[in-house]
Structures are given as C-alpha cells and as structure tokens.
mmCIF file with all atom_site columns, C-alpha atoms in Angstrom:
data_model
loop_
_atom_site.group_PDB
_atom_site.id
_atom_site.type_symbol
_atom_site.label_atom_id
_atom_site.label_alt_id
_atom_site.label_comp_id
_atom_site.label_asym_id
_atom_site.label_entity_id
_atom_site.label_seq_id
_atom_site.pdbx_PDB_ins_code
_atom_site.Cartn_x
_atom_site.Cartn_y
_atom_site.Cartn_z
_atom_site.occupancy
_atom_site.B_iso_or_equiv
_atom_site.pdbx_formal_charge
_atom_site.auth_seq_id
_atom_site.auth_comp_id
_atom_site.auth_asym_id
_atom_site.auth_atom_id
_atom_site.pdbx_PDB_model_num
ATOM 1   C CA . VAL T 1 1   ? 105.485 88.196  125.746 1.00 0.00 ? 26  VAL T CA 1
ATOM 2   C CA . VAL T 1 2   ? 104.371 91.625  126.884 1.00 0.00 ? 27  VAL T CA 1
ATOM 3   C CA . PRO T 1 3   ? 106.170 93.676  124.606 1.00 0.00 ? 28  PRO T CA 1
ATOM 4   C CA . TYR T 1 4   ? 104.735 91.618  121.778 1.00 0.00 ? 29  TYR T CA 1
ATOM 5   C CA . LEU T 1 5   ? 101.279 91.606  123.140 1.00 0.00 ? 30  LEU T CA 1
ATOM 6   C CA . ALA T 1 6   ? 101.605 95.343  123.746 1.00 0.00 ? 31  ALA T CA 1
ATOM 7   C CA . VAL T 1 7   ? 102.759 96.064  120.126 1.00 0.00 ? 32  VAL T CA 1
ATOM 8   C CA . LEU T 1 8   ? 100.055 93.638  118.461 1.00 0.00 ? 33  LEU T CA 1
ATOM 9   C CA . PHE T 1 9   ? 97.195  95.782  120.435 1.00 0.00 ? 34  PHE T CA 1
ATOM 10  C CA . LEU T 1 10  ? 98.245  98.978  119.882 1.00 0.00 ? 35  LEU T CA 1
ATOM 11  C CA . ALA T 1 11  ? 98.702  98.116  116.282 1.00 0.00 ? 36  ALA T CA 1
ATOM 12  C CA . LEU T 1 12  ? 95.129  96.659  116.001 1.00 0.00 ? 37  LEU T CA 1
ATOM 13  C CA . ILE T 1 13  ? 93.676  99.613  117.346 1.00 0.00 ? 38  ILE T CA 1
ATOM 14  C CA . GLY T 1 14  ? 95.234  101.755 115.208 1.00 0.00 ? 39  GLY T CA 1
ATOM 15  C CA . VAL T 1 15  ? 97.896  103.798 117.014 1.00 0.00 ? 40  VAL T CA 1
ATOM 16  C CA . ASN T 1 16  ? 100.977 105.387 114.588 1.00 0.00 ? 41  ASN T CA 1
ATOM 17  C CA . LEU T 1 17  ? 103.385 102.554 113.683 1.00 0.00 ? 42  LEU T CA 1
ATOM 18  C CA . PHE T 1 18  ? 106.470 104.494 115.159 1.00 0.00 ? 43  PHE T CA 1
ATOM 19  C CA . LEU T 1 19  ? 104.954 105.039 118.188 1.00 0.00 ? 44  LEU T CA 1
ATOM 20  C CA . VAL T 1 20  ? 104.104 101.425 118.774 1.00 0.00 ? 45  VAL T CA 1
ATOM 21  C CA . LEU T 1 21  ? 107.384 100.403 117.829 1.00 0.00 ? 46  LEU T CA 1
ATOM 22  C CA . THR T 1 22  ? 108.998 103.208 120.432 1.00 0.00 ? 47  THR T CA 1
ATOM 23  C CA . ILE T 1 23  ? 106.825 101.932 123.158 1.00 0.00 ? 48  ILE T CA 1
ATOM 24  C CA . GLY T 1 24  ? 107.463 98.169  122.104 1.00 0.00 ? 49  GLY T CA 1
ATOM 25  C CA . ILE T 1 25  ? 111.297 99.338  122.648 1.00 0.00 ? 50  ILE T CA 1
ATOM 26  C CA . PHE T 1 26  ? 110.998 100.990 125.875 1.00 0.00 ? 51  PHE T CA 1
ATOM 27  C CA . LEU T 1 27  ? 108.566 98.597  127.219 1.00 0.00 ? 52  LEU T CA 1
ATOM 28  C CA . SER T 1 28  ? 111.096 95.936  126.559 1.00 0.00 ? 53  SER T CA 1
ATOM 29  C CA . GLY T 1 29  ? 113.914 98.194  128.570 1.00 0.00 ? 54  GLY T CA 1
ATOM 30  C CA . ILE T 1 30  ? 111.565 98.494  131.216 1.00 0.00 ? 55  ILE T CA 1
ATOM 31  C CA . ILE T 1 31  ? 110.902 94.979  131.683 1.00 0.00 ? 56  ILE T CA 1
ATOM 32  C CA . GLY T 1 32  ? 114.650 93.880  131.377 1.00 0.00 ? 57  GLY T CA 1
ATOM 33  C CA . LEU T 1 33  ? 115.806 96.845  133.808 1.00 0.00 ? 58  LEU T CA 1
ATOM 34  C CA . SER T 1 34  ? 113.087 96.230  136.360 1.00 0.00 ? 59  SER T CA 1
ATOM 35  C CA . GLY T 1 35  ? 114.190 92.508  136.274 1.00 0.00 ? 60  GLY T CA 1
ATOM 36  C CA . GLY T 1 36  ? 117.883 93.212  136.752 1.00 0.00 ? 61  GLY T CA 1
ATOM 37  C CA . ASP T 1 37  ? 119.003 91.124  133.445 1.00 0.00 ? 62  ASP T CA 1
ATOM 38  C CA . LEU T 1 38  ? 119.604 94.359  131.984 1.00 0.00 ? 63  LEU T CA 1
ATOM 39  C CA . THR T 1 39  ? 121.578 97.556  132.678 1.00 0.00 ? 64  THR T CA 1
ATOM 40  C CA . LEU T 1 40  ? 120.816 100.945 131.135 1.00 0.00 ? 65  LEU T CA 1
ATOM 41  C CA . ILE T 1 41  ? 124.115 100.842 129.328 1.00 0.00 ? 66  ILE T CA 1
ATOM 42  C CA . ALA T 1 42  ? 123.615 97.689  127.521 1.00 0.00 ? 67  ALA T CA 1
ATOM 43  C CA . PHE T 1 43  ? 119.853 98.920  126.602 1.00 0.00 ? 68  PHE T CA 1
ATOM 44  C CA . ALA T 1 44  ? 121.259 101.706 124.879 1.00 0.00 ? 69  ALA T CA 1
ATOM 45  C CA . GLN T 1 45  ? 124.252 99.361  123.333 1.00 0.00 ? 70  GLN T CA 1
ATOM 46  C CA . ASP T 1 46  ? 121.466 96.934  122.310 1.00 0.00 ? 71  ASP T CA 1
ATOM 47  C CA . ILE T 1 47  ? 119.754 99.754  120.497 1.00 0.00 ? 72  ILE T CA 1
ATOM 48  C CA . TRP T 1 48  ? 122.649 101.277 119.075 1.00 0.00 ? 73  TRP T CA 1
ATOM 49  C CA . LYS T 1 49  ? 123.484 97.371  117.361 1.00 0.00 ? 74  LYS T CA 1
ATOM 50  C CA . GLY T 1 50  ? 120.054 97.539  116.013 1.00 0.00 ? 75  GLY T CA 1
ATOM 51  C CA . PHE T 1 51  ? 120.246 100.637 114.486 1.00 0.00 ? 76  PHE T CA 1
ATOM 52  C CA . ASN T 1 52  ? 123.902 99.489  112.842 1.00 0.00 ? 77  ASN T CA 1
ATOM 53  C CA . SER T 1 53  ? 122.346 96.034  111.837 1.00 0.00 ? 78  SER T CA 1
ATOM 54  C CA . MET T 1 54  ? 119.837 97.786  109.421 1.00 0.00 ? 79  MET T CA 1
ATOM 55  C CA . ASN T 1 55  ? 122.481 99.995  107.641 1.00 0.00 ? 80  ASN T CA 1
ATOM 56  C CA . GLU T 1 56  ? 122.837 97.819  104.500 1.00 0.00 ? 81  GLU T CA 1
ATOM 57  C CA . ALA T 1 57  ? 119.188 97.322  104.461 1.00 0.00 ? 82  ALA T CA 1
ATOM 58  C CA . PHE T 1 58  ? 118.593 100.970 104.621 1.00 0.00 ? 83  PHE T CA 1
ATOM 59  C CA . PHE T 1 59  ? 121.540 101.988 101.971 1.00 0.00 ? 84  PHE T CA 1
ATOM 60  C CA . LEU T 1 60  ? 120.146 99.443  99.588  1.00 0.00 ? 85  LEU T CA 1
ATOM 61  C CA . ALA T 1 61  ? 116.223 100.742 99.520  1.00 0.00 ? 86  ALA T CA 1
ATOM 62  C CA . LEU T 1 62  ? 117.474 104.555 99.785  1.00 0.00 ? 87  LEU T CA 1
ATOM 63  C CA . PHE T 1 63  ? 119.176 103.556 96.459  1.00 0.00 ? 88  PHE T CA 1
ATOM 64  C CA . CYS T 1 64  ? 116.583 101.664 94.789  1.00 0.00 ? 89  CYS T CA 1
ATOM 65  C CA . GLY T 1 65  ? 113.817 104.486 95.824  1.00 0.00 ? 90  GLY T CA 1
ATOM 66  C CA . GLY T 1 66  ? 116.198 106.913 94.325  1.00 0.00 ? 91  GLY T CA 1
ATOM 67  C CA . ILE T 1 67  ? 116.292 104.511 91.086  1.00 0.00 ? 92  ILE T CA 1
ATOM 68  C CA . SER T 1 68  ? 112.786 104.481 90.904  1.00 0.00 ? 93  SER T CA 1
ATOM 69  C CA . ALA T 1 69  ? 112.212 108.437 91.412  1.00 0.00 ? 94  ALA T CA 1
ATOM 70  C CA . LEU T 1 70  ? 114.235 108.794 88.268  1.00 0.00 ? 95  LEU T CA 1
ATOM 71  C CA . ILE T 1 71  ? 112.224 106.419 86.474  1.00 0.00 ? 96  ILE T CA 1
ATOM 72  C CA . SER T 1 72  ? 109.218 108.001 87.397  1.00 0.00 ? 97  SER T CA 1
ATOM 73  C CA . HIS T 1 73  ? 110.345 111.809 86.554  1.00 0.00 ? 98  HIS T CA 1
ATOM 74  C CA . TYR T 1 74  ? 111.773 110.679 83.193  1.00 0.00 ? 99  TYR T CA 1
ATOM 75  C CA . GLY T 1 75  ? 108.309 109.472 81.793  1.00 0.00 ? 100 GLY T CA 1
ATOM 76  C CA . GLY T 1 76  ? 108.685 105.729 82.353  1.00 0.00 ? 101 GLY T CA 1
ATOM 77  C CA . ILE T 1 77  ? 105.616 105.584 84.672  1.00 0.00 ? 102 ILE T CA 1
ATOM 78  C CA . ARG T 1 78  ? 103.525 107.540 82.394  1.00 0.00 ? 103 ARG T CA 1
ATOM 79  C CA . TRP T 1 79  ? 104.269 105.648 79.609  1.00 0.00 ? 104 TRP T CA 1
ATOM 80  C CA . LEU T 1 80  ? 103.518 102.217 81.154  1.00 0.00 ? 105 LEU T CA 1
ATOM 81  C CA . ILE T 1 81  ? 100.221 103.383 82.068  1.00 0.00 ? 106 ILE T CA 1
ATOM 82  C CA . TRP T 1 82  ? 99.484  105.251 78.478  1.00 0.00 ? 107 TRP T CA 1
ATOM 83  C CA . LYS T 1 83  ? 100.175 101.674 77.109  1.00 0.00 ? 108 LYS T CA 1
ATOM 84  C CA . LEU T 1 84  ? 98.361  99.370  79.164  1.00 0.00 ? 109 LEU T CA 1
ATOM 85  C CA . GLN T 1 85  ? 95.194  101.947 78.979  1.00 0.00 ? 110 GLN T CA 1
ATOM 86  C CA . GLY T 1 86  ? 95.176  101.315 75.635  1.00 0.00 ? 111 GLY T CA 1
ATOM 87  C CA . MET T 1 87  ? 94.769  97.319  75.650  1.00 0.00 ? 112 MET T CA 1
ATOM 88  C CA . VAL T 1 88  ? 91.887  97.359  77.587  1.00 0.00 ? 113 VAL T CA 1
ATOM 89  C CA . SER T 1 89  ? 88.383  96.309  75.869  1.00 0.00 ? 114 SER T CA 1
ATOM 90  C CA . GLY T 1 90  ? 86.074  94.986  78.403  1.00 0.00 ? 115 GLY T CA 1
ATOM 91  C CA . ASN T 1 91  ? 85.292  94.300  81.797  1.00 0.00 ? 116 ASN T CA 1
ATOM 92  C CA . ARG T 1 92  ? 87.590  91.100  82.534  1.00 0.00 ? 117 ARG T CA 1
ATOM 93  C CA . SER T 1 93  ? 90.466  93.134  80.136  1.00 0.00 ? 118 SER T CA 1
ATOM 94  C CA . ALA T 1 94  ? 90.344  96.162  82.517  1.00 0.00 ? 119 ALA T CA 1
ATOM 95  C CA . GLN T 1 95  ? 90.593  94.315  85.612  1.00 0.00 ? 120 GLN T CA 1
ATOM 96  C CA . ILE T 1 96  ? 93.607  92.465  84.169  1.00 0.00 ? 121 ILE T CA 1
ATOM 97  C CA . SER T 1 97  ? 95.158  95.873  83.261  1.00 0.00 ? 122 SER T CA 1
ATOM 98  C CA . ILE T 1 98  ? 94.597  97.151  86.566  1.00 0.00 ? 123 ILE T CA 1
ATOM 99  C CA . ALA T 1 99  ? 96.351  94.270  88.303  1.00 0.00 ? 124 ALA T CA 1
ATOM 100 C CA . ALA T 1 100 ? 99.103  94.664  85.571  1.00 0.00 ? 125 ALA T CA 1
ATOM 101 C CA . LEU T 1 101 ? 99.404  98.034  85.839  1.00 0.00 ? 126 LEU T CA 1
ATOM 102 C CA . VAL T 1 102 ? 99.682  97.950  89.889  1.00 0.00 ? 127 VAL T CA 1
ATOM 103 C CA . SER T 1 103 ? 102.220 95.018  89.412  1.00 0.00 ? 128 SER T CA 1
ATOM 104 C CA . LEU T 1 104 ? 104.551 96.652  87.377  1.00 0.00 ? 129 LEU T CA 1
ATOM 105 C CA . ILE T 1 105 ? 104.462 100.275 88.920  1.00 0.00 ? 130 ILE T CA 1
ATOM 106 C CA . ASP T 1 106 ? 105.031 98.170  92.372  1.00 0.00 ? 131 ASP T CA 1
ATOM 107 C CA . CYS T 1 107 ? 108.060 96.529  90.285  1.00 0.00 ? 132 CYS T CA 1
ATOM 108 C CA . ALA T 1 108 ? 109.786 100.078 89.211  1.00 0.00 ? 133 ALA T CA 1
ATOM 109 C CA . THR T 1 109 ? 109.228 101.715 92.839  1.00 0.00 ? 134 THR T CA 1
ATOM 110 C CA . ALA T 1 110 ? 109.585 98.943  95.174  1.00 0.00 ? 135 ALA T CA 1
ATOM 111 C CA . ASN T 1 111 ? 106.940 100.234 97.745  1.00 0.00 ? 136 ASN T CA 1
ATOM 112 C CA . ASN T 1 112 ? 103.107 98.922  97.560  1.00 0.00 ? 137 ASN T CA 1
ATOM 113 C CA . THR T 1 113 ? 101.793 101.542 98.660  1.00 0.00 ? 138 THR T CA 1
ATOM 114 C CA . VAL T 1 114 ? 103.355 104.232 96.607  1.00 0.00 ? 139 VAL T CA 1
ATOM 115 C CA . ALA T 1 115 ? 102.118 102.054 93.657  1.00 0.00 ? 140 ALA T CA 1
ATOM 116 C CA . ILE T 1 116 ? 98.765  102.109 94.740  1.00 0.00 ? 141 ILE T CA 1
ATOM 117 C CA . ILE T 1 117 ? 98.762  105.800 94.805  1.00 0.00 ? 142 ILE T CA 1
ATOM 118 C CA . ILE T 1 118 ? 100.336 106.130 91.869  1.00 0.00 ? 143 ILE T CA 1
ATOM 119 C CA . VAL T 1 119 ? 97.945  103.557 89.784  1.00 0.00 ? 144 VAL T CA 1
ATOM 120 C CA . GLY T 1 120 ? 94.764  104.684 92.120  1.00 0.00 ? 145 GLY T CA 1
ATOM 121 C CA . ASP T 1 121 ? 93.405  107.646 89.843  1.00 0.00 ? 146 ASP T CA 1
ATOM 122 C CA . VAL T 1 122 ? 93.777  105.784 86.568  1.00 0.00 ? 147 VAL T CA 1
ATOM 123 C CA . ALA T 1 123 ? 92.606  102.622 87.820  1.00 0.00 ? 148 ALA T CA 1
ATOM 124 C CA . ARG T 1 124 ? 89.245  104.730 89.064  1.00 0.00 ? 149 ARG T CA 1
ATOM 125 C CA . GLN T 1 125 ? 88.887  106.049 85.410  1.00 0.00 ? 150 GLN T CA 1
ATOM 126 C CA . ILE T 1 126 ? 89.123  101.968 84.204  1.00 0.00 ? 151 ILE T CA 1
ATOM 127 C CA . SER T 1 127 ? 86.715  101.228 86.232  1.00 0.00 ? 152 SER T CA 1
ATOM 128 C CA . ALA T 1 128 ? 84.330  103.747 85.568  1.00 0.00 ? 153 ALA T CA 1
ATOM 129 C CA . LYS T 1 129 ? 84.678  103.525 81.985  1.00 0.00 ? 154 LYS T CA 1
ATOM 130 C CA . TYR T 1 130 ? 84.571  99.602  82.092  1.00 0.00 ? 155 TYR T CA 1
ATOM 131 C CA . ARG T 1 131 ? 81.968  98.903  85.225  1.00 0.00 ? 156 ARG T CA 1
ATOM 132 C CA . VAL T 1 132 ? 84.113  97.118  87.450  1.00 0.00 ? 157 VAL T CA 1
ATOM 133 C CA . ASP T 1 133 ? 83.013  97.450  90.795  1.00 0.00 ? 158 ASP T CA 1
ATOM 134 C CA . PRO T 1 134 ? 85.214  99.998  92.544  1.00 0.00 ? 159 PRO T CA 1
ATOM 135 C CA . ARG T 1 135 ? 85.216  97.602  95.371  1.00 0.00 ? 160 ARG T CA 1
ATOM 136 C CA . ARG T 1 136 ? 86.620  94.836  93.047  1.00 0.00 ? 161 ARG T CA 1
ATOM 137 C CA . THR T 1 137 ? 89.129  97.484  91.624  1.00 0.00 ? 162 THR T CA 1
ATOM 138 C CA . ALA T 1 138 ? 90.476  98.172  95.426  1.00 0.00 ? 163 ALA T CA 1
ATOM 139 C CA . SER T 1 139 ? 90.788  94.668  96.123  1.00 0.00 ? 164 SER T CA 1
ATOM 140 C CA . LEU T 1 140 ? 92.978  94.055  92.467  1.00 0.00 ? 165 LEU T CA 1
ATOM 141 C CA . LEU T 1 141 ? 94.993  96.888  93.540  1.00 0.00 ? 166 LEU T CA 1
ATOM 142 C CA . ASP T 1 142 ? 95.972  95.633  97.328  1.00 0.00 ? 167 ASP T CA 1
ATOM 143 C CA . ILE T 1 143 ? 95.950  91.936  95.962  1.00 0.00 ? 168 ILE T CA 1
ATOM 144 C CA . PHE T 1 144 ? 98.906  92.653  93.194  1.00 0.00 ? 169 PHE T CA 1
ATOM 145 C CA . SER T 1 145 ? 100.882 95.378  94.839  1.00 0.00 ? 170 SER T CA 1
ATOM 146 C CA . CYS T 1 146 ? 101.402 92.622  97.719  1.00 0.00 ? 171 CYS T CA 1
ATOM 147 C CA . VAL T 1 147 ? 102.159 90.050  95.303  1.00 0.00 ? 172 VAL T CA 1
ATOM 148 C CA . PHE T 1 148 ? 105.113 91.653  93.686  1.00 0.00 ? 173 PHE T CA 1
ATOM 149 C CA . GLN T 1 149 ? 106.197 93.601  97.060  1.00 0.00 ? 174 GLN T CA 1
ATOM 150 C CA . GLY T 1 150 ? 106.555 90.070  98.566  1.00 0.00 ? 175 GLY T CA 1
ATOM 151 C CA . ILE T 1 151 ? 108.867 88.323  95.918  1.00 0.00 ? 176 ILE T CA 1
ATOM 152 C CA . LEU T 1 152 ? 110.978 91.506  94.705  1.00 0.00 ? 177 LEU T CA 1
ATOM 153 C CA . PRO T 1 153 ? 114.335 90.544  95.790  1.00 0.00 ? 178 PRO T CA 1
ATOM 154 C CA . TYR T 1 154 ? 115.523 94.682  95.922  1.00 0.00 ? 179 TYR T CA 1
ATOM 155 C CA . ALA T 1 155 ? 111.759 95.616  98.092  1.00 0.00 ? 180 ALA T CA 1
ATOM 156 C CA . ALA T 1 156 ? 112.490 96.647  101.485 1.00 0.00 ? 181 ALA T CA 1
ATOM 157 C CA . GLN T 1 157 ? 111.021 93.182  103.114 1.00 0.00 ? 182 GLN T CA 1
ATOM 158 C CA . LEU T 1 158 ? 113.562 90.733  101.767 1.00 0.00 ? 183 LEU T CA 1
ATOM 159 C CA . LEU T 1 159 ? 116.273 92.960  102.001 1.00 0.00 ? 184 LEU T CA 1
ATOM 160 C CA . THR T 1 160 ? 115.308 93.315  105.874 1.00 0.00 ? 185 THR T CA 1
ATOM 161 C CA . ALA T 1 161 ? 115.167 89.708  106.131 1.00 0.00 ? 186 ALA T CA 1
ATOM 162 C CA . ALA T 1 162 ? 118.768 88.993  104.362 1.00 0.00 ? 187 ALA T CA 1
ATOM 163 C CA . ALA T 1 163 ? 120.270 91.447  106.870 1.00 0.00 ? 188 ALA T CA 1
ATOM 164 C CA . LEU T 1 164 ? 118.787 90.034  109.787 1.00 0.00 ? 189 LEU T CA 1
ATOM 165 C CA . ALA T 1 165 ? 119.553 86.587  108.390 1.00 0.00 ? 190 ALA T CA 1
ATOM 166 C CA . THR T 1 166 ? 123.286 87.767  107.627 1.00 0.00 ? 191 THR T CA 1
ATOM 167 C CA . GLN T 1 167 ? 123.353 89.483  111.202 1.00 0.00 ? 192 GLN T CA 1
ATOM 168 C CA . ASN T 1 168 ? 122.533 86.019  112.987 1.00 0.00 ? 193 ASN T CA 1
ATOM 169 C CA . GLY T 1 169 ? 125.644 84.692  110.945 1.00 0.00 ? 194 GLY T CA 1
ATOM 170 C CA . VAL T 1 170 ? 123.442 82.924  107.920 1.00 0.00 ? 195 VAL T CA 1
ATOM 171 C CA . LEU T 1 171 ? 124.762 84.507  104.946 1.00 0.00 ? 196 LEU T CA 1
ATOM 172 C CA . LEU T 1 172 ? 121.585 84.844  102.623 1.00 0.00 ? 197 LEU T CA 1
ATOM 173 C CA . ASN T 1 173 ? 121.310 86.473  99.119  1.00 0.00 ? 198 ASN T CA 1
ATOM 174 C CA . THR T 1 174 ? 117.575 87.835  98.639  1.00 0.00 ? 199 THR T CA 1
ATOM 175 C CA . LEU T 1 175 ? 116.859 85.637  95.772  1.00 0.00 ? 200 LEU T CA 1
ATOM 176 C CA . ASP T 1 176 ? 117.834 82.623  97.814  1.00 0.00 ? 201 ASP T CA 1
ATOM 177 C CA . ILE T 1 177 ? 114.244 83.629  99.858  1.00 0.00 ? 202 ILE T CA 1
ATOM 178 C CA . VAL T 1 178 ? 111.973 84.341  96.713  1.00 0.00 ? 203 VAL T CA 1
ATOM 179 C CA . PRO T 1 179 ? 111.387 80.454  95.968  1.00 0.00 ? 204 PRO T CA 1
ATOM 180 C CA . HIS T 1 180 ? 110.126 79.987  99.501  1.00 0.00 ? 205 HIS T CA 1
ATOM 181 C CA . MET T 1 181 ? 107.557 82.875  99.474  1.00 0.00 ? 206 MET T CA 1
ATOM 182 C CA . TRP T 1 182 ? 104.719 80.673  98.569  1.00 0.00 ? 207 TRP T CA 1
ATOM 183 C CA . TYR T 1 183 ? 102.249 82.915  100.013 1.00 0.00 ? 208 TYR T CA 1
ATOM 184 C CA . CYS T 1 184 ? 102.478 85.394  97.282  1.00 0.00 ? 209 CYS T CA 1
ATOM 185 C CA . PHE T 1 185 ? 102.571 82.695  94.632  1.00 0.00 ? 210 PHE T CA 1
ATOM 186 C CA . MET T 1 186 ? 98.949  81.424  96.179  1.00 0.00 ? 211 MET T CA 1
ATOM 187 C CA . LEU T 1 187 ? 97.742  84.968  96.330  1.00 0.00 ? 212 LEU T CA 1
ATOM 188 C CA . ALA T 1 188 ? 98.843  85.838  92.346  1.00 0.00 ? 213 ALA T CA 1
ATOM 189 C CA . LEU T 1 189 ? 97.049  82.599  91.156  1.00 0.00 ? 214 LEU T CA 1
ATOM 190 C CA . PHE T 1 190 ? 93.874  83.023  93.513  1.00 0.00 ? 215 PHE T CA 1
ATOM 191 C CA . GLY T 1 191 ? 94.199  86.892  92.355  1.00 0.00 ? 216 GLY T CA 1
ATOM 192 C CA . ILE T 1 192 ? 94.145  85.689  88.911  1.00 0.00 ? 217 ILE T CA 1
ATOM 193 C CA . LEU T 1 193 ? 91.507  82.712  88.992  1.00 0.00 ? 218 LEU T CA 1
ATOM 194 C CA . SER T 1 194 ? 89.153  85.606  90.720  1.00 0.00 ? 219 SER T CA 1
ATOM 195 C CA . ILE T 1 195 ? 89.131  87.410  87.413  1.00 0.00 ? 220 ILE T CA 1
ATOM 196 C CA . PHE T 1 196 ? 87.958  84.569  85.430  1.00 0.00 ? 221 PHE T CA 1
ATOM 197 C CA . ILE T 1 197 ? 86.111  82.673  88.049  1.00 0.00 ? 222 ILE T CA 1
ATOM 198 C CA . PRO T 1 198 ? 84.288  85.254  90.092  1.00 0.00 ? 223 PRO T CA 1
ATOM 199 C CA . PHE T 1 199 ? 83.925  82.934  93.136  1.00 0.00 ? 224 PHE T CA 1
ATOM 200 C CA . ALA T 1 200 ? 84.208  85.456  95.726  1.00 0.00 ? 225 ALA T CA 1
ATOM 201 C CA . ASP T 1 201 ? 82.007  88.682  94.205  1.00 0.00 ? 226 ASP T CA 1
ATOM 202 C CA . GLY T 1 202 ? 78.531  87.546  96.083  1.00 0.00 ? 227 GLY T CA 1
ATOM 203 C CA . ILE T 1 203 ? 78.854  90.676  98.283  1.00 0.00 ? 228 ILE T CA 1
ATOM 204 C CA . CYS T 1 204 ? 79.046  93.033  94.913  1.00 0.00 ? 229 CYS T CA 1
ATOM 205 C CA . ARG T 1 205 ? 76.382  91.064  93.346  1.00 0.00 ? 230 ARG T CA 1
ATOM 206 C CA . ARG T 1 206 ? 74.010  91.224  96.256  1.00 0.00 ? 231 ARG T CA 1
ATOM 207 C CA . HIS T 1 207 ? 74.808  95.015  96.671  1.00 0.00 ? 232 HIS T CA 1
ATOM 208 C CA . PRO T 1 208 ? 75.539  96.203  93.217  1.00 0.00 ? 233 PRO T CA 1
ATOM 209 C CA . TRP T 1 209 ? 77.514  99.513  92.717  1.00 0.00 ? 234 TRP T CA 1
ATOM 210 C CA . VAL T 1 210 ? 75.418  102.387 91.719  1.00 0.00 ? 235 VAL T CA 1
ATOM 211 C CA . TRP T 1 211 ? 77.078  103.494 89.021  1.00 0.00 ? 236 TRP T CA 1
ATOM 212 C CA . LYS T 1 212 ? 74.890  106.681 88.562  1.00 0.00 ? 237 LYS T CA 1
ATOM 213 C CA . LYS T 1 213 ? 76.781  108.058 92.029  1.00 0.00 ? 238 LYS T CA 1
ATOM 214 C CA . GLU T 1 214 ? 80.368  107.777 90.304  1.00 0.00 ? 239 GLU T CA 1
ATOM 215 C CA . ALA T 1 215 ? 81.292  110.653 88.256  1.00 0.00 ? 240 ALA T CA 1
ATOM 216 C CA . LEU T 1 216 ? 82.454  109.029 84.611  1.00 0.00 ? 241 LEU T CA 1
#
C-alpha cells in the first residue's frame, strides 16, 4: 500500500511524472527486499518483464503518432481548422466549433495534450471574436479532448489497457473496451448539454470576463 500512497501524494503535490513513477518502482523494490520476499535479481527481472509487456502498445502508439504527424505536415489539420472556422456565426456555434475542433484534432493525433496545444490559438481567437468566456473555452477544450482520448481504439490509454489484459491471459481488442467507457460518453453528453443549457456558468455570470483586456 505504501508505494501507491507515495505515488498518489507525490502526484498531487506536482512532482514530475517520471520521477514519481521511478520513486514508486524503487520504493516497491526496497520494501520487497527488506521483507525478504524479493531478491535483487528478481526485482531487476520484474522491471525487465514490465518493459517487455509494453512493447506492443509502445510500437503501435509510435506508429499512430507518426501517421498523425504526416497528416499535420501535409496540411490536413490546417484545412480542418479553416473549414470549421467558416461555420461559426454566434456564441453557441462558436462553442460547438471549439468542441468539434479539439475533438477532431484529438482523433487525428490521438493525444489530447497535443490537440489542445494545436487548437489553443484558434480557440482563443474564436473566443474573443464571439465573446465566449475564456474560462468556458478552456473547459470545452479540456472536456472534449478527454472524451475522444478515452474512446479512441488507437489511443495510448486503450492500447495500454488491452496490452495489460493480454499480458494477464485475457485476449482483448481495444474495440471491445470502447462500449464500456461510460464515463467518456457521459462527459460528452453533459458537455454538449452545457452549451445549450448553461447550468454550470454561475461563476462566469457572477464574475464576467473583462473583454477590454483581451487582444481582439
């Protein structure tokens, strides 16, 4: 239990991800060695097995990342952004376009962080032009990039889950997992509802954005 608690605590206080995982691995090893249940050689072998078990997910994620980079290099993402910008006519359509844009880019890149970075500047321009509160824009980017990141069969999360299942003797395709990702579907539903029924905009209404500070 101690390694799990240590990883959780270090993550919550903002320690670097790789450092947190490394500390968790070695803390587990130290506890196992001190208890006599684990030898140094067995510990090293377990680490090696862990690396090997992730090879399939790693190479597939690398392949998908390369395809995404080719799409971006040959202008596919720029075309998508241009087409969606032309469909915006008001505040709600601006919110829908931001949500659609980050969702489509996430589908193309299979990386929600990269999708937010790519769309961020365009979303800021749409937000300023159609008076979408920037806090609302940030929320839409976060919500809809996570929706598709959790259900894409070629995203790292589902590839890792399928690889771990296979490692434990359960032959599982990533497509078999998608129907059970109810959290992502609920997130999409409430995200869309929030555009048409602003039930969670209380803070934005009480503390409206001062647009004169925004460079239009």
